[in-house]
Short mmCIF file of C-alpha atoms in Angstrom, two decimals:
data_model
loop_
_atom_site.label_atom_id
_atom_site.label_comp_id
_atom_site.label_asym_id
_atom_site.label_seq_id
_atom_site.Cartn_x
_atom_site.Cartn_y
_atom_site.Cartn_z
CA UNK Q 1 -36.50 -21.60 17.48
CA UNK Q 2 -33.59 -23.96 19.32
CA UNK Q 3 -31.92 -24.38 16.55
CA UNK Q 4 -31.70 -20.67 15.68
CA UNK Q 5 -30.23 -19.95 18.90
CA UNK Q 6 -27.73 -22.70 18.48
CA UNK Q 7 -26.75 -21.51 15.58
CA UNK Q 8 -26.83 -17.87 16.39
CA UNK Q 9 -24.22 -19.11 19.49
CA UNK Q 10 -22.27 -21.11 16.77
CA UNK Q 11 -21.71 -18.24 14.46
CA UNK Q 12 -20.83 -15.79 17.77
CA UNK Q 13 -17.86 -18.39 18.85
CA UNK Q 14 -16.84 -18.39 15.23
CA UNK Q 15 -16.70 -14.68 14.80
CA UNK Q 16 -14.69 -14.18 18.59
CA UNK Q 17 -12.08 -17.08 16.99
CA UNK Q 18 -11.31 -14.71 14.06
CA UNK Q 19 -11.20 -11.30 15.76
CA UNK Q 20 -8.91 -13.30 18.31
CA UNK Q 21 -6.75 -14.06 15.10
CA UNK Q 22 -7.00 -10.77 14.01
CA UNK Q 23 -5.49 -9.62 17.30
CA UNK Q 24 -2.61 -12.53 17.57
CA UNK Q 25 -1.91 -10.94 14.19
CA UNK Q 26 -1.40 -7.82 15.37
CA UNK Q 27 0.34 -8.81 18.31
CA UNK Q 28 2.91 -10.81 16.20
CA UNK Q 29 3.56 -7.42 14.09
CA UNK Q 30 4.72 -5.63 17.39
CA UNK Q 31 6.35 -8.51 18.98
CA UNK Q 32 8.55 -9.31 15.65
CA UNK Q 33 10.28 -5.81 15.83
CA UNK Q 34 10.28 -5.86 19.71
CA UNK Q 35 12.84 -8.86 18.45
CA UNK Q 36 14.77 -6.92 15.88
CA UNK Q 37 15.27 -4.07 18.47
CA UNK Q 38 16.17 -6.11 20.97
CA UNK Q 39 18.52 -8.21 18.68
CA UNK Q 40 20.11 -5.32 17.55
CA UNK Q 41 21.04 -3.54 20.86
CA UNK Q 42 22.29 -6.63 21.88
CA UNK Q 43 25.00 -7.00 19.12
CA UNK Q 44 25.60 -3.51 18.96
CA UNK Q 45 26.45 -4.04 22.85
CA UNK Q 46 29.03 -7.44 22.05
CA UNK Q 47 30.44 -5.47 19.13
CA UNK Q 48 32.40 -2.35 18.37
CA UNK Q 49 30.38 -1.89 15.18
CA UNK Q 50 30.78 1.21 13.14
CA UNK Q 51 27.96 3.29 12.37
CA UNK Q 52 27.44 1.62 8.60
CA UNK Q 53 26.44 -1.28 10.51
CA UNK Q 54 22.92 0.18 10.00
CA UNK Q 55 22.94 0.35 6.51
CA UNK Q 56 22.85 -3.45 6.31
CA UNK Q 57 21.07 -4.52 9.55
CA UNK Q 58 18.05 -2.12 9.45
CA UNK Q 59 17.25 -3.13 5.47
CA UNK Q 60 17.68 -6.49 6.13
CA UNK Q 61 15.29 -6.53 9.59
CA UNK Q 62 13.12 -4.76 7.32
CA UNK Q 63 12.65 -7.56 4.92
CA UNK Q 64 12.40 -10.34 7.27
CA UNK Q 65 9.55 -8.26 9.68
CA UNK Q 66 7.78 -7.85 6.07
CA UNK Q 67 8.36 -11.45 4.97
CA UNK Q 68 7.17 -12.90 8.74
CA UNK Q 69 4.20 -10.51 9.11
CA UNK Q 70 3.26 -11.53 5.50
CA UNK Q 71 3.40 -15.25 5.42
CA UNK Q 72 1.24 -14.50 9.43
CA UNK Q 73 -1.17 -12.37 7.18
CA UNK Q 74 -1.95 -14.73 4.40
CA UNK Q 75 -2.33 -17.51 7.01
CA UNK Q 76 -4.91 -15.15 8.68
CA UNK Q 77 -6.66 -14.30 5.29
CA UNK Q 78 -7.27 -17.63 4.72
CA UNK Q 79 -8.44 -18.67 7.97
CA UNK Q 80 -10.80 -15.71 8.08
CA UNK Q 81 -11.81 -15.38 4.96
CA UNK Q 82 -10.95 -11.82 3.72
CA UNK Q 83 -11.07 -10.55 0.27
CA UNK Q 84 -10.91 -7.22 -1.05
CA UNK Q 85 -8.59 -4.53 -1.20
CA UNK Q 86 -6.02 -4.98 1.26
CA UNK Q 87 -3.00 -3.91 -1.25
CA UNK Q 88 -4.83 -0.67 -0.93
CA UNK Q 89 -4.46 -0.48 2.75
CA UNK Q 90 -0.51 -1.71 2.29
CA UNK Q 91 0.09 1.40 0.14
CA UNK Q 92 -1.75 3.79 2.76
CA UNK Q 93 0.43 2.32 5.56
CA UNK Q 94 3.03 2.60 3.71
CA UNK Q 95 2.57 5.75 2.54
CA UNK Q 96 2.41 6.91 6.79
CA UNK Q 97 6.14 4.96 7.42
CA UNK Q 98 7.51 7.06 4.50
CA UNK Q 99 6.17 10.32 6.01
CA UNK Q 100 7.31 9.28 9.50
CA UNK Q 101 11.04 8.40 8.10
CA UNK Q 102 11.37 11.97 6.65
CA UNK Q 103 9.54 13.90 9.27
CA UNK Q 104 11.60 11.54 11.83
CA UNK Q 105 15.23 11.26 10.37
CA UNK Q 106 15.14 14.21 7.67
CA UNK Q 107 13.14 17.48 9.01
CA UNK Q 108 13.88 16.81 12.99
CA UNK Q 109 17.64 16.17 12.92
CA UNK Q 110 17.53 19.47 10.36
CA UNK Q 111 15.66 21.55 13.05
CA UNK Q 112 17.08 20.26 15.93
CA UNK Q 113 20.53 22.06 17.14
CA UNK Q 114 21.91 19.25 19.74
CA UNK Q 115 23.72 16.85 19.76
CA UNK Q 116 23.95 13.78 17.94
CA UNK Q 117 22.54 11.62 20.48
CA UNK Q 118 19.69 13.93 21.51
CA UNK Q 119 18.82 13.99 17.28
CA UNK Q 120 19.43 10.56 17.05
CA UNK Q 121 16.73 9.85 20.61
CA UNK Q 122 14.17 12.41 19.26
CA UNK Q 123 14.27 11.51 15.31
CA UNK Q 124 13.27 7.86 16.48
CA UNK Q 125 10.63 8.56 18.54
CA UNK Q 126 9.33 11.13 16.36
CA UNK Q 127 9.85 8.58 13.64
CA UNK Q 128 7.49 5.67 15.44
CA UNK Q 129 5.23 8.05 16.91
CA UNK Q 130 3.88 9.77 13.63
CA UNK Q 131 4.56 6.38 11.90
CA UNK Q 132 2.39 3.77 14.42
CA UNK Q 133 -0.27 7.11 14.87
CA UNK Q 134 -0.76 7.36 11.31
CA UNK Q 135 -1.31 3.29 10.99
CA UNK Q 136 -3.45 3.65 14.42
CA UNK Q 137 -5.71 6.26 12.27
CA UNK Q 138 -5.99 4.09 9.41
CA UNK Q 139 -7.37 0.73 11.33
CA UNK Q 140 -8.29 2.36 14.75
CA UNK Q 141 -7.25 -0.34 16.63
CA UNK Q 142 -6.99 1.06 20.54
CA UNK Q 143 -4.05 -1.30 21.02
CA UNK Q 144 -1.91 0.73 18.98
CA UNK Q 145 -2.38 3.56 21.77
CA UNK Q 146 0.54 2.27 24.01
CA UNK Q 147 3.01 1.96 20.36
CA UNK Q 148 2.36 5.74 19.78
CA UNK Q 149 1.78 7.21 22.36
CA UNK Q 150 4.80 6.15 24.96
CA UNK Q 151 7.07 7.67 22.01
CA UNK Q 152 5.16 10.62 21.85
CA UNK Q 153 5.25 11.59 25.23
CA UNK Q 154 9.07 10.71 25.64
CA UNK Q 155 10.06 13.14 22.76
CA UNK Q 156 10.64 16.40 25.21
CA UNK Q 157 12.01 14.40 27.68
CA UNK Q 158 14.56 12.70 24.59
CA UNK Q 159 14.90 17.10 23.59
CA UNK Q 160 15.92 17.93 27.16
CA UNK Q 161 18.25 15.27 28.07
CA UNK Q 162 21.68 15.78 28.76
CA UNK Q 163 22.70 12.03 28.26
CA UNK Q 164 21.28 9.03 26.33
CA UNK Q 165 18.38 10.19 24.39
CA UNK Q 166 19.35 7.14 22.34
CA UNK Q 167 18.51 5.30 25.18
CA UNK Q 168 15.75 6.56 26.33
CA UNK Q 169 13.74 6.11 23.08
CA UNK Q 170 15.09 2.71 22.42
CA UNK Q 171 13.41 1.22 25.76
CA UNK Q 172 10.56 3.53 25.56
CA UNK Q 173 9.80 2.58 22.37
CA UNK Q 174 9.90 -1.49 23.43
CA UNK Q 175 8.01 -0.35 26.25
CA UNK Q 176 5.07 1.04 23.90
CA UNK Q 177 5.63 -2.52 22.06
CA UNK Q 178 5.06 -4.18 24.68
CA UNK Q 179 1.90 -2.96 26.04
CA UNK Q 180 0.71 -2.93 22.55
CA UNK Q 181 1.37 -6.90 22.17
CA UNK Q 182 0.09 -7.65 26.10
CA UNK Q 183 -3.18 -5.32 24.66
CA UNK Q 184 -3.60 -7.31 21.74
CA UNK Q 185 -3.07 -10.68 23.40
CA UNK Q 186 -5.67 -9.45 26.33
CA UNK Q 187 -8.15 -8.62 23.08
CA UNK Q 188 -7.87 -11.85 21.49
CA UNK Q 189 -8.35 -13.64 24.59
CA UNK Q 190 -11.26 -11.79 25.77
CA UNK Q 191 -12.72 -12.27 21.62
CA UNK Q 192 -12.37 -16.13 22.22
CA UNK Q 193 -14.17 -15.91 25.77
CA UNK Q 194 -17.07 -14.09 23.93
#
């Protein structure tokens, strides 16, 4: 009977390590583009860049996030274990970042009679706020809550702006990343403590 509960406590420390993992994962994915926003607003604050600047630095941020949060993933698969379908789950999420670009930067800027930087402000959060909520209903992980839902909230505010919409959603949107990645940190500790 000893030894079952030893090895009923064994298997319970094991399991807490790899939800913990499973959490640092997630917290990587929201840290990595807290980085590329961050990055971004900082050279586009050092340098008179013209707009076509995004055409190169977006697509290339793009690849990198994918590459980092990749190589993190199959480290993670590995370690925990995990087999299945989880190219079906890729297409799914992707399919939900494809709807939030076109909802986000094709039908709001079409509806939307303002100007540019009050399209530009409420495209992006509408953009990450349909995007991280449609990833949020695929896993239903609460941490995503703060990711989403900051956005969401900020989009009238963003509409009825006179100045910097731009602004606005840029920090509310690292503000939403950042509670996400404290939330998922808080998680994994609190998994390992188990």
């Amino acid at each position: 009977m000893e030894e079952v509960k030893e090895l009923k406590t064994v298997l319970e420390k094991v399991e807490g390590k790899l939800i913990a993992a499973g959490k640092m994962y997630g917290a990587m994915n929201f840290a990595v583009w807290l980085v590329i926003m961050s990055l971004y607003y900082v050279i586009m604050g050092i340098l008179d860049l013209p707009w076509q600047f995004n055409l190169v630095y977006w697509p290339v941020a793009f690849i990198v996030a994918m590459k980092f949060t990749g190589s993190v993933w199959k480290r993670y698969v590995r370690l925990a274990g995990i087999a299945g379908n989880s190219w079906k789950e890729g297409i799914a999420i992707m399919g939900v970042w494809v709807a939030g670009l076109l909802l986000g930067w094709v039908a709001v800027p079409l509806a939307l009679n303002k100007p540019v930087d009050t399209e530009i402000g409420v495209a992006l959060l509408t953009f990450i706020s349909f995007s991280v909520g449609g990833m949020f209903a695929l896993t239903r992980e609460r941490e995503m809550i703060p990711a989403f839902g900051i956005p969401a909230i900020l989009i009238p505010f963003a509409y009825s702006t006179l100045s910097n919409a731009t602004v606005l959603a840029a920090f509310g949107i690292a503000l939403g990343f950042s509670l996400t990645t404290l939330w998922y940190l808080h998680s994994a500790f609190r998994a390992i403590e188990r």
